[in-house]
JSON list of C-alpha atoms in Angstrom, two decimals:
[
{"chain": "A", "resi": 856, "resn": "UNK", "atom": "CA", "xyz": [134.68, 12.53, 87.58]},
{"chain": "A", "resi": 857, "resn": "UNK", "atom": "CA", "xyz": [132.64, 9.31, 87.44]},
{"chain": "A", "resi": 858, "resn": "UNK", "atom": "CA", "xyz": [130.22, 9.16, 84.52]},
{"chain": "A", "resi": 859, "resn": "UNK", "atom": "CA", "xyz": [126.58, 8.34, 85.02]},
{"chain": "A", "resi": 860, "resn": "UNK", "atom": "CA", "xyz": [125.57, 4.91, 83.77]},
{"chain": "A", "resi": 861, "resn": "UNK", "atom": "CA", "xyz": [124.23, 5.17, 80.24]},
{"chain": "A", "resi": 862, "resn": "UNK", "atom": "CA", "xyz": [121.15, 3.09, 79.53]},
{"chain": "A", "resi": 863, "resn": "UNK", "atom": "CA", "xyz": [121.30, 0.88, 76.44]},
{"chain": "A", "resi": 864, "resn": "UNK", "atom": "CA", "xyz": [124.97, 1.73, 75.97]},
{"chain": "A", "resi": 865, "resn": "UNK", "atom": "CA", "xyz": [125.71, -1.07, 73.51]},
{"chain": "A", "resi": 866, "resn": "UNK", "atom": "CA", "xyz": [122.74, -0.12, 71.39]},
{"chain": "A", "resi": 867, "resn": "UNK", "atom": "CA", "xyz": [123.79, 3.53, 71.32]},
{"chain": "A", "resi": 868, "resn": "UNK", "atom": "CA", "xyz": [127.35, 2.58, 70.40]},
{"chain": "A", "resi": 869, "resn": "UNK", "atom": "CA", "xyz": [125.97, 0.51, 67.52]},
{"chain": "A", "resi": 870, "resn": "UNK", "atom": "CA", "xyz": [123.93, 3.48, 66.32]},
{"chain": "A", "resi": 871, "resn": "UNK", "atom": "CA", "xyz": [127.17, 5.44, 65.97]},
{"chain": "A", "resi": 872, "resn": "UNK", "atom": "CA", "xyz": [129.16, 2.56, 64.51]},
{"chain": "A", "resi": 873, "resn": "UNK", "atom": "CA", "xyz": [130.37, 4.52, 61.48]},
{"chain": "A", "resi": 874, "resn": "UNK", "atom": "CA", "xyz": [132.71, 6.44, 63.79]},
{"chain": "A", "resi": 875, "resn": "UNK", "atom": "CA", "xyz": [134.00, 3.47, 65.76]},
{"chain": "A", "resi": 876, "resn": "UNK", "atom": "CA", "xyz": [136.88, 1.27, 64.65]},
{"chain": "A", "resi": 877, "resn": "UNK", "atom": "CA", "xyz": [136.28, -2.17, 66.17]},
{"chain": "A", "resi": 878, "resn": "UNK", "atom": "CA", "xyz": [139.54, -3.82, 65.03]},
{"chain": "A", "resi": 879, "resn": "UNK", "atom": "CA", "xyz": [142.14, -1.04, 64.75]},
{"chain": "A", "resi": 880, "resn": "UNK", "atom": "CA", "xyz": [145.00, -3.54, 64.51]},
{"chain": "A", "resi": 881, "resn": "UNK", "atom": "CA", "xyz": [143.56, -4.67, 61.16]},
{"chain": "A", "resi": 882, "resn": "UNK", "atom": "CA", "xyz": [143.99, -1.12, 59.82]},
{"chain": "A", "resi": 883, "resn": "UNK", "atom": "CA", "xyz": [147.72, -1.04, 60.57]},
{"chain": "A", "resi": 884, "resn": "UNK", "atom": "CA", "xyz": [149.27, 0.46, 57.45]},
{"chain": "A", "resi": 885, "resn": "UNK", "atom": "CA", "xyz": [145.80, 1.06, 55.96]},
{"chain": "A", "resi": 886, "resn": "UNK", "atom": "CA", "xyz": [144.39, 4.07, 57.79]},
{"chain": "A", "resi": 887, "resn": "UNK", "atom": "CA", "xyz": [144.28, 6.13, 54.61]},
{"chain": "A", "resi": 888, "resn": "UNK", "atom": "CA", "xyz": [141.98, 3.48, 53.15]},
{"chain": "A", "resi": 889, "resn": "UNK", "atom": "CA", "xyz": [139.70, 3.82, 56.18]},
{"chain": "A", "resi": 890, "resn": "UNK", "atom": "CA", "xyz": [139.42, 7.57, 55.64]},
{"chain": "A", "resi": 891, "resn": "UNK", "atom": "CA", "xyz": [139.37, 7.31, 51.86]},
{"chain": "A", "resi": 892, "resn": "UNK", "atom": "CA", "xyz": [142.10, 9.88, 51.32]},
{"chain": "A", "resi": 893, "resn": "UNK", "atom": "CA", "xyz": [145.82, 10.52, 51.80]},
{"chain": "A", "resi": 894, "resn": "UNK", "atom": "CA", "xyz": [145.46, 13.39, 54.27]},
{"chain": "A", "resi": 895, "resn": "UNK", "atom": "CA", "xyz": [147.71, 13.62, 57.35]},
{"chain": "A", "resi": 896, "resn": "UNK", "atom": "CA", "xyz": [146.68, 11.53, 60.37]},
{"chain": "A", "resi": 897, "resn": "UNK", "atom": "CA", "xyz": [146.66, 13.08, 63.86]},
{"chain": "A", "resi": 898, "resn": "UNK", "atom": "CA", "xyz": [145.80, 11.10, 66.98]},
{"chain": "A", "resi": 899, "resn": "UNK", "atom": "CA", "xyz": [144.72, 12.04, 70.48]},
{"chain": "A", "resi": 900, "resn": "UNK", "atom": "CA", "xyz": [145.42, 9.60, 73.30]},
{"chain": "A", "resi": 901, "resn": "UNK", "atom": "CA", "xyz": [142.82, 9.98, 76.04]},
{"chain": "A", "resi": 902, "resn": "UNK", "atom": "CA", "xyz": [140.18, 12.04, 74.26]},
{"chain": "A", "resi": 903, "resn": "UNK", "atom": "CA", "xyz": [137.64, 12.24, 77.09]},
{"chain": "A", "resi": 904, "resn": "UNK", "atom": "CA", "xyz": [134.26, 13.45, 75.85]},
{"chain": "A", "resi": 905, "resn": "UNK", "atom": "CA", "xyz": [135.85, 14.64, 72.62]},
{"chain": "A", "resi": 906, "resn": "UNK", "atom": "CA", "xyz": [135.39, 18.40, 72.60]},
{"chain": "A", "resi": 907, "resn": "UNK", "atom": "CA", "xyz": [138.97, 18.99, 71.48]},
{"chain": "A", "resi": 908, "resn": "UNK", "atom": "CA", "xyz": [139.29, 16.37, 68.76]},
{"chain": "A", "resi": 909, "resn": "UNK", "atom": "CA", "xyz": [135.87, 16.98, 67.21]},
{"chain": "A", "resi": 910, "resn": "UNK", "atom": "CA", "xyz": [136.52, 20.73, 67.17]},
{"chain": "A", "resi": 911, "resn": "UNK", "atom": "CA", "xyz": [139.91, 20.15, 65.54]},
{"chain": "A", "resi": 912, "resn": "UNK", "atom": "CA", "xyz": [138.36, 17.82, 62.96]},
{"chain": "A", "resi": 913, "resn": "UNK", "atom": "CA", "xyz": [135.66, 20.33, 62.12]},
{"chain": "A", "resi": 914, "resn": "UNK", "atom": "CA", "xyz": [138.18, 23.14, 61.76]},
{"chain": "A", "resi": 915, "resn": "UNK", "atom": "CA", "xyz": [140.62, 21.06, 59.69]},
{"chain": "A", "resi": 916, "resn": "UNK", "atom": "CA", "xyz": [138.67, 18.89, 57.22]},
{"chain": "A", "resi": 917, "resn": "UNK", "atom": "CA", "xyz": [141.90, 18.14, 55.34]},
{"chain": "A", "resi": 918, "resn": "UNK", "atom": "CA", "xyz": [143.33, 16.26, 58.35]},
{"chain": "A", "resi": 919, "resn": "UNK", "atom": "CA", "xyz": [142.19, 12.84, 59.61]},
{"chain": "A", "resi": 920, "resn": "UNK", "atom": "CA", "xyz": [141.78, 12.44, 63.37]},
{"chain": "A", "resi": 921, "resn": "UNK", "atom": "CA", "xyz": [141.76, 9.29, 65.50]},
{"chain": "A", "resi": 922, "resn": "UNK", "atom": "CA", "xyz": [140.54, 9.47, 69.10]},
{"chain": "A", "resi": 923, "resn": "UNK", "atom": "CA", "xyz": [141.78, 6.84, 71.54]},
{"chain": "A", "resi": 924, "resn": "UNK", "atom": "CA", "xyz": [139.60, 6.63, 74.65]},
{"chain": "A", "resi": 925, "resn": "UNK", "atom": "CA", "xyz": [139.47, 3.65, 76.99]},
{"chain": "A", "resi": 926, "resn": "UNK", "atom": "CA", "xyz": [135.99, 4.12, 78.45]},
{"chain": "A", "resi": 927, "resn": "UNK", "atom": "CA", "xyz": [133.15, 3.11, 76.21]},
{"chain": "A", "resi": 928, "resn": "UNK", "atom": "CA", "xyz": [130.57, 5.39, 77.84]},
{"chain": "A", "resi": 929, "resn": "UNK", "atom": "CA", "xyz": [132.86, 8.40, 77.40]},
{"chain": "A", "resi": 930, "resn": "UNK", "atom": "CA", "xyz": [133.67, 7.35, 73.83]},
{"chain": "A", "resi": 931, "resn": "UNK", "atom": "CA", "xyz": [129.96, 7.49, 73.05]},
{"chain": "A", "resi": 932, "resn": "UNK", "atom": "CA", "xyz": [130.05, 11.22, 73.78]},
{"chain": "A", "resi": 933, "resn": "UNK", "atom": "CA", "xyz": [132.72, 11.67, 71.12]},
{"chain": "A", "resi": 934, "resn": "UNK", "atom": "CA", "xyz": [130.60, 9.79, 68.61]},
{"chain": "A", "resi": 935, "resn": "UNK", "atom": "CA", "xyz": [127.53, 11.85, 69.46]},
{"chain": "A", "resi": 936, "resn": "UNK", "atom": "CA", "xyz": [129.47, 15.10, 69.00]},
{"chain": "A", "resi": 937, "resn": "UNK", "atom": "CA", "xyz": [130.81, 13.93, 65.63]},
{"chain": "A", "resi": 938, "resn": "UNK", "atom": "CA", "xyz": [127.32, 12.93, 64.51]},
{"chain": "A", "resi": 939, "resn": "UNK", "atom": "CA", "xyz": [125.67, 16.17, 65.62]},
{"chain": "A", "resi": 940, "resn": "UNK", "atom": "CA", "xyz": [128.32, 18.22, 63.81]},
{"chain": "A", "resi": 941, "resn": "UNK", "atom": "CA", "xyz": [128.25, 15.94, 60.74]},
{"chain": "A", "resi": 942, "resn": "UNK", "atom": "CA", "xyz": [132.02, 15.43, 61.00]},
{"chain": "A", "resi": 943, "resn": "UNK", "atom": "CA", "xyz": [133.41, 12.79, 58.66]},
{"chain": "A", "resi": 944, "resn": "UNK", "atom": "CA", "xyz": [137.18, 12.95, 59.32]},
{"chain": "A", "resi": 945, "resn": "UNK", "atom": "CA", "xyz": [137.28, 11.45, 62.81]},
{"chain": "A", "resi": 946, "resn": "UNK", "atom": "CA", "xyz": [137.36, 7.85, 64.06]},
{"chain": "A", "resi": 947, "resn": "UNK", "atom": "CA", "xyz": [137.15, 6.51, 67.61]},
{"chain": "A", "resi": 948, "resn": "UNK", "atom": "CA", "xyz": [139.10, 3.58, 69.02]},
{"chain": "A", "resi": 949, "resn": "UNK", "atom": "CA", "xyz": [137.87, 2.37, 72.42]},
{"chain": "A", "resi": 950, "resn": "UNK", "atom": "CA", "xyz": [141.15, 1.24, 73.96]},
{"chain": "A", "resi": 951, "resn": "UNK", "atom": "CA", "xyz": [143.77, 2.19, 76.51]},
{"chain": "A", "resi": 952, "resn": "UNK", "atom": "CA", "xyz": [146.89, 2.61, 74.40]},
{"chain": "A", "resi": 953, "resn": "UNK", "atom": "CA", "xyz": [149.98, 0.69, 75.43]},
{"chain": "A", "resi": 954, "resn": "UNK", "atom": "CA", "xyz": [151.94, 0.37, 72.20]},
{"chain": "A", "resi": 955, "resn": "UNK", "atom": "CA", "xyz": [151.13, 2.30, 69.03]},
{"chain": "A", "resi": 956, "resn": "UNK", "atom": "CA", "xyz": [152.93, -0.35, 66.99]},
{"chain": "A", "resi": 957, "resn": "UNK", "atom": "CA", "xyz": [149.78, -2.44, 67.45]},
{"chain": "A", "resi": 958, "resn": "UNK", "atom": "CA", "xyz": [147.83, 0.02, 65.32]},
{"chain": "A", "resi": 959, "resn": "UNK", "atom": "CA", "xyz": [150.27, 1.84, 63.05]},
{"chain": "A", "resi": 960, "resn": "UNK", "atom": "CA", "xyz": [153.18, 1.16, 60.74]},
{"chain": "A", "resi": 961, "resn": "UNK", "atom": "CA", "xyz": [156.30, 3.26, 61.15]},
{"chain": "A", "resi": 962, "resn": "UNK", "atom": "CA", "xyz": [155.79, 6.80, 59.82]},
{"chain": "A", "resi": 963, "resn": "UNK", "atom": "CA", "xyz": [152.03, 6.34, 59.45]},
{"chain": "A", "resi": 964, "resn": "UNK", "atom": "CA", "xyz": [150.92, 9.25, 61.64]},
{"chain": "A", "resi": 965, "resn": "UNK", "atom": "CA", "xyz": [151.76, 12.93, 61.59]},
{"chain": "A", "resi": 966, "resn": "UNK", "atom": "CA", "xyz": [150.94, 14.22, 65.06]},
{"chain": "A", "resi": 967, "resn": "UNK", "atom": "CA", "xyz": [150.07, 13.23, 68.63]},
{"chain": "A", "resi": 968, "resn": "UNK", "atom": "CA", "xyz": [147.97, 15.15, 71.14]},
{"chain": "A", "resi": 969, "resn": "UNK", "atom": "CA", "xyz": [148.20, 14.36, 74.87]},
{"chain": "A", "resi": 970, "resn": "UNK", "atom": "CA", "xyz": [145.64, 16.44, 76.73]},
{"chain": "A", "resi": 971, "resn": "UNK", "atom": "CA", "xyz": [145.25, 16.35, 80.52]},
{"chain": "A", "resi": 972, "resn": "UNK", "atom": "CA", "xyz": [146.55, 12.82, 80.87]},
{"chain": "A", "resi": 973, "resn": "UNK", "atom": "CA", "xyz": [146.31, 10.95, 84.17]},
{"chain": "A", "resi": 974, "resn": "UNK", "atom": "CA", "xyz": [149.29, 12.24, 86.22]},
{"chain": "A", "resi": 975, "resn": "UNK", "atom": "CA", "xyz": [149.86, 8.91, 88.02]},
{"chain": "A", "resi": 976, "resn": "UNK", "atom": "CA", "xyz": [151.33, 10.88, 90.95]},
{"chain": "A", "resi": 977, "resn": "UNK", "atom": "CA", "xyz": [153.04, 8.00, 92.75]},
{"chain": "A", "resi": 978, "resn": "UNK", "atom": "CA", "xyz": [156.67, 7.59, 91.74]},
{"chain": "A", "resi": 979, "resn": "UNK", "atom": "CA", "xyz": [156.35, 3.86, 91.21]},
{"chain": "A", "resi": 980, "resn": "UNK", "atom": "CA", "xyz": [153.77, 4.53, 88.51]},
{"chain": "A", "resi": 981, "resn": "UNK", "atom": "CA", "xyz": [156.00, 6.80, 86.42]},
{"chain": "A", "resi": 982, "resn": "UNK", "atom": "CA", "xyz": [156.11, 4.31, 83.55]},
{"chain": "A", "resi": 983, "resn": "UNK", "atom": "CA", "xyz": [152.35, 4.60, 83.17]},
{"chain": "A", "resi": 984, "resn": "UNK", "atom": "CA", "xyz": [152.50, 8.31, 82.40]},
{"chain": "A", "resi": 985, "resn": "UNK", "atom": "CA", "xyz": [151.85, 9.09, 78.76]},
{"chain": "A", "resi": 986, "resn": "UNK", "atom": "CA", "xyz": [154.92, 11.35, 78.71]},
{"chain": "A", "resi": 987, "resn": "UNK", "atom": "CA", "xyz": [157.32, 8.71, 80.07]},
{"chain": "A", "resi": 988, "resn": "UNK", "atom": "CA", "xyz": [160.34, 8.66, 77.77]},
{"chain": "A", "resi": 989, "resn": "UNK", "atom": "CA", "xyz": [159.71, 5.13, 76.50]},
{"chain": "A", "resi": 990, "resn": "UNK", "atom": "CA", "xyz": [156.21, 6.15, 75.47]},
{"chain": "A", "resi": 991, "resn": "UNK", "atom": "CA", "xyz": [157.55, 9.25, 73.72]},
{"chain": "A", "resi": 992, "resn": "UNK", "atom": "CA", "xyz": [159.92, 7.01, 71.77]},
{"chain": "A", "resi": 993, "resn": "UNK", "atom": "CA", "xyz": [156.93, 4.84, 70.85]},
{"chain": "A", "resi": 994, "resn": "UNK", "atom": "CA", "xyz": [155.06, 7.83, 69.44]},
{"chain": "A", "resi": 995, "resn": "UNK", "atom": "CA", "xyz": [158.08, 8.93, 67.45]},
{"chain": "A", "resi": 996, "resn": "UNK", "atom": "CA", "xyz": [158.51, 5.45, 65.95]},
{"chain": "A", "resi": 997, "resn": "UNK", "atom": "CA", "xyz": [155.17, 5.62, 64.14]},
{"chain": "A", "resi": 998, "resn": "UNK", "atom": "CA", "xyz": [155.48, 9.28, 63.17]},
{"chain": "A", "resi": 999, "resn": "UNK", "atom": "CA", "xyz": [156.71, 10.97, 60.04]},
{"chain": "A", "resi": 1000, "resn": "UNK", "atom": "CA", "xyz": [157.87, 14.57, 60.26]},
{"chain": "A", "resi": 1001, "resn": "UNK", "atom": "CA", "xyz": [155.34, 15.60, 62.85]},
{"chain": "A", "resi": 1002, "resn": "UNK", "atom": "CA", "xyz": [154.71, 16.84, 66.37]},
{"chain": "A", "resi": 1003, "resn": "UNK", "atom": "CA", "xyz": [153.71, 15.98, 69.91]},
{"chain": "A", "resi": 1004, "resn": "UNK", "atom": "CA", "xyz": [151.58, 18.46, 71.86]},
{"chain": "A", "resi": 1005, "resn": "UNK", "atom": "CA", "xyz": [151.04, 18.06, 75.58]},
{"chain": "A", "resi": 1006, "resn": "UNK", "atom": "CA", "xyz": [148.77, 20.01, 77.94]},
{"chain": "A", "resi": 1007, "resn": "UNK", "atom": "CA", "xyz": [148.19, 19.67, 81.67]},
{"chain": "A", "resi": 1008, "resn": "UNK", "atom": "CA", "xyz": [147.30, 21.62, 84.77]},
{"chain": "A", "resi": 1009, "resn": "UNK", "atom": "CA", "xyz": [149.60, 19.45, 86.91]},
{"chain": "A", "resi": 1010, "resn": "UNK", "atom": "CA", "xyz": [152.92, 21.15, 87.63]},
{"chain": "A", "resi": 1011, "resn": "UNK", "atom": "CA", "xyz": [154.66, 17.99, 88.84]},
{"chain": "A", "resi": 1012, "resn": "UNK", "atom": "CA", "xyz": [153.63, 16.06, 85.75]},
{"chain": "A", "resi": 1013, "resn": "UNK", "atom": "CA", "xyz": [154.76, 18.92, 83.52]},
{"chain": "A", "resi": 1014, "resn": "UNK", "atom": "CA", "xyz": [158.19, 19.07, 85.17]},
{"chain": "A", "resi": 1015, "resn": "UNK", "atom": "CA", "xyz": [158.51, 15.31, 84.81]},
{"chain": "A", "resi": 1016, "resn": "UNK", "atom": "CA", "xyz": [157.49, 15.50, 81.16]},
{"chain": "A", "resi": 1017, "resn": "UNK", "atom": "CA", "xyz": [160.10, 18.13, 80.33]},
{"chain": "A", "resi": 1018, "resn": "UNK", "atom": "CA", "xyz": [162.74, 16.05, 82.10]},
{"chain": "A", "resi": 1019, "resn": "UNK", "atom": "CA", "xyz": [161.76, 13.02, 80.00]},
{"chain": "A", "resi": 1020, "resn": "UNK", "atom": "CA", "xyz": [162.23, 15.06, 76.82]},
{"chain": "A", "resi": 1021, "resn": "UNK", "atom": "CA", "xyz": [165.62, 16.18, 78.05]},
{"chain": "A", "resi": 1022, "resn": "UNK", "atom": "CA", "xyz": [166.55, 12.56, 78.73]},
{"chain": "A", "resi": 1023, "resn": "UNK", "atom": "CA", "xyz": [165.87, 11.86, 75.04]},
{"chain": "A", "resi": 1024, "resn": "UNK", "atom": "CA", "xyz": [167.80, 14.92, 73.92]},
{"chain": "A", "resi": 1025, "resn": "UNK", "atom": "CA", "xyz": [164.64, 16.55, 72.59]},
{"chain": "A", "resi": 1026, "resn": "UNK", "atom": "CA", "xyz": [164.26, 20.32, 72.83]},
{"chain": "A", "resi": 1027, "resn": "UNK", "atom": "CA", "xyz": [160.67, 21.59, 72.71]},
{"chain": "A", "resi": 1028, "resn": "UNK", "atom": "CA", "xyz": [159.83, 24.15, 70.08]},
{"chain": "A", "resi": 1029, "resn": "UNK", "atom": "CA", "xyz": [157.32, 25.75, 72.44]},
{"chain": "A", "resi": 1030, "resn": "UNK", "atom": "CA", "xyz": [156.93, 25.73, 76.22]},
{"chain": "A", "resi": 1031, "resn": "UNK", "atom": "CA", "xyz": [154.25, 27.74, 78.00]},
{"chain": "A", "resi": 1032, "resn": "UNK", "atom": "CA", "xyz": [153.29, 27.99, 81.65]},
{"chain": "A", "resi": 1033, "resn": "UNK", "atom": "CA", "xyz": [150.15, 29.97, 80.87]},
{"chain": "A", "resi": 1034, "resn": "UNK", "atom": "CA", "xyz": [148.88, 28.54, 77.62]},
{"chain": "A", "resi": 1035, "resn": "UNK", "atom": "CA", "xyz": [145.86, 30.08, 75.90]},
{"chain": "A", "resi": 1036, "resn": "UNK", "atom": "CA", "xyz": [144.41, 27.83, 73.23]},
{"chain": "A", "resi": 1037, "resn": "UNK", "atom": "CA", "xyz": [141.88, 28.60, 70.54]},
{"chain": "A", "resi": 1038, "resn": "UNK", "atom": "CA", "xyz": [140.45, 25.08, 70.80]},
{"chain": "A", "resi": 1039, "resn": "UNK", "atom": "CA", "xyz": [140.22, 23.68, 74.31]},
{"chain": "A", "resi": 1040, "resn": "UNK", "atom": "CA", "xyz": [139.28, 20.47, 76.10]},
{"chain": "A", "resi": 1041, "resn": "UNK", "atom": "CA", "xyz": [136.57, 20.01, 78.73]},
{"chain": "A", "resi": 1042, "resn": "UNK", "atom": "CA", "xyz": [139.22, 19.73, 81.46]},
{"chain": "A", "resi": 1043, "resn": "UNK", "atom": "CA", "xyz": [140.98, 22.81, 80.15]},
{"chain": "A", "resi": 1044, "resn": "UNK", "atom": "CA", "xyz": [137.79, 24.85, 80.44]},
{"chain": "A", "resi": 1045, "resn": "UNK", "atom": "CA", "xyz": [137.23, 23.54, 83.95]},
{"chain": "A", "resi": 1046, "resn": "UNK", "atom": "CA", "xyz": [140.72, 24.26, 85.25]},
{"chain": "A", "resi": 1047, "resn": "UNK", "atom": "CA", "xyz": [140.94, 27.65, 83.55]},
{"chain": "A", "resi": 1048, "resn": "UNK", "atom": "CA", "xyz": [137.66, 28.68, 85.17]},
{"chain": "A", "resi": 1049, "resn": "UNK", "atom": "CA", "xyz": [139.24, 27.78, 88.52]},
{"chain": "A", "resi": 1050, "resn": "UNK", "atom": "CA", "xyz": [142.12, 30.17, 87.82]},
{"chain": "A", "resi": 1051, "resn": "UNK", "atom": "CA", "xyz": [144.68, 27.43, 87.18]},
{"chain": "A", "resi": 1052, "resn": "UNK", "atom": "CA", "xyz": [147.36, 27.94, 84.56]},
{"chain": "A", "resi": 1053, "resn": "UNK", "atom": "CA", "xyz": [147.50, 25.56, 81.62]},
{"chain": "A", "resi": 1054, "resn": "UNK", "atom": "CA", "xyz": [150.96, 24.13, 80.97]},
{"chain": "A", "resi": 1055, "resn": "UNK", "atom": "CA", "xyz": [151.92, 23.20, 77.42]},
{"chain": "A", "resi": 1056, "resn": "UNK", "atom": "CA", "xyz": [154.74, 22.00, 75.27]},
{"chain": "A", "resi": 1057, "resn": "UNK", "atom": "CA", "xyz": [155.11, 21.23, 71.58]},
{"chain": "A", "resi": 1058, "resn": "UNK", "atom": "CA", "xyz": [157.93, 19.27, 70.03]},
{"chain": "A", "resi": 1059, "resn": "UNK", "atom": "CA", "xyz": [158.46, 18.87, 66.29]},
{"chain": "A", "resi": 1060, "resn": "UNK", "atom": "CA", "xyz": [160.43, 16.35, 64.28]}
]
């Protein structure tokens, strides 16, 4: 869904600057310094308006969360949620992620959330999917003993994603074709209200 144009967007982003990381590549290997603690670091790639990651951060103050969202107007919504809830353990990076090595050292993060990613339905775009096997390998490279959680409403994308895990010899710990989560995303609420099943897997390392 196209977002309405936000007036004075740059000014509003500046007002929420404490949540935004302008040069994430400079924090490679130093994220614990950014948060001021040695707590685990979980990331969400494609955070949308941030309902999920801000709710997770509020529930788990002993975990640090980084939201990656490519659209600056949408990212503002994450910042506004964090501010209104007085959440201190979340940071926002406005970027479309291609390679996590740009931002993290090996074994620097502890978990990855992929929630309702763009399905890129055309076959020639398979490599752009966030669950493409090369991308999964990229996530694993910068992860300690951790996890990847994936949710979607798209059956074709889910089948593809399970096949990519199989290609890597990875067996999911959990697979659900009717997932009921305690903490949901905006898209999850929308699709559930339409009667669509939520598809989910979790892999652990």
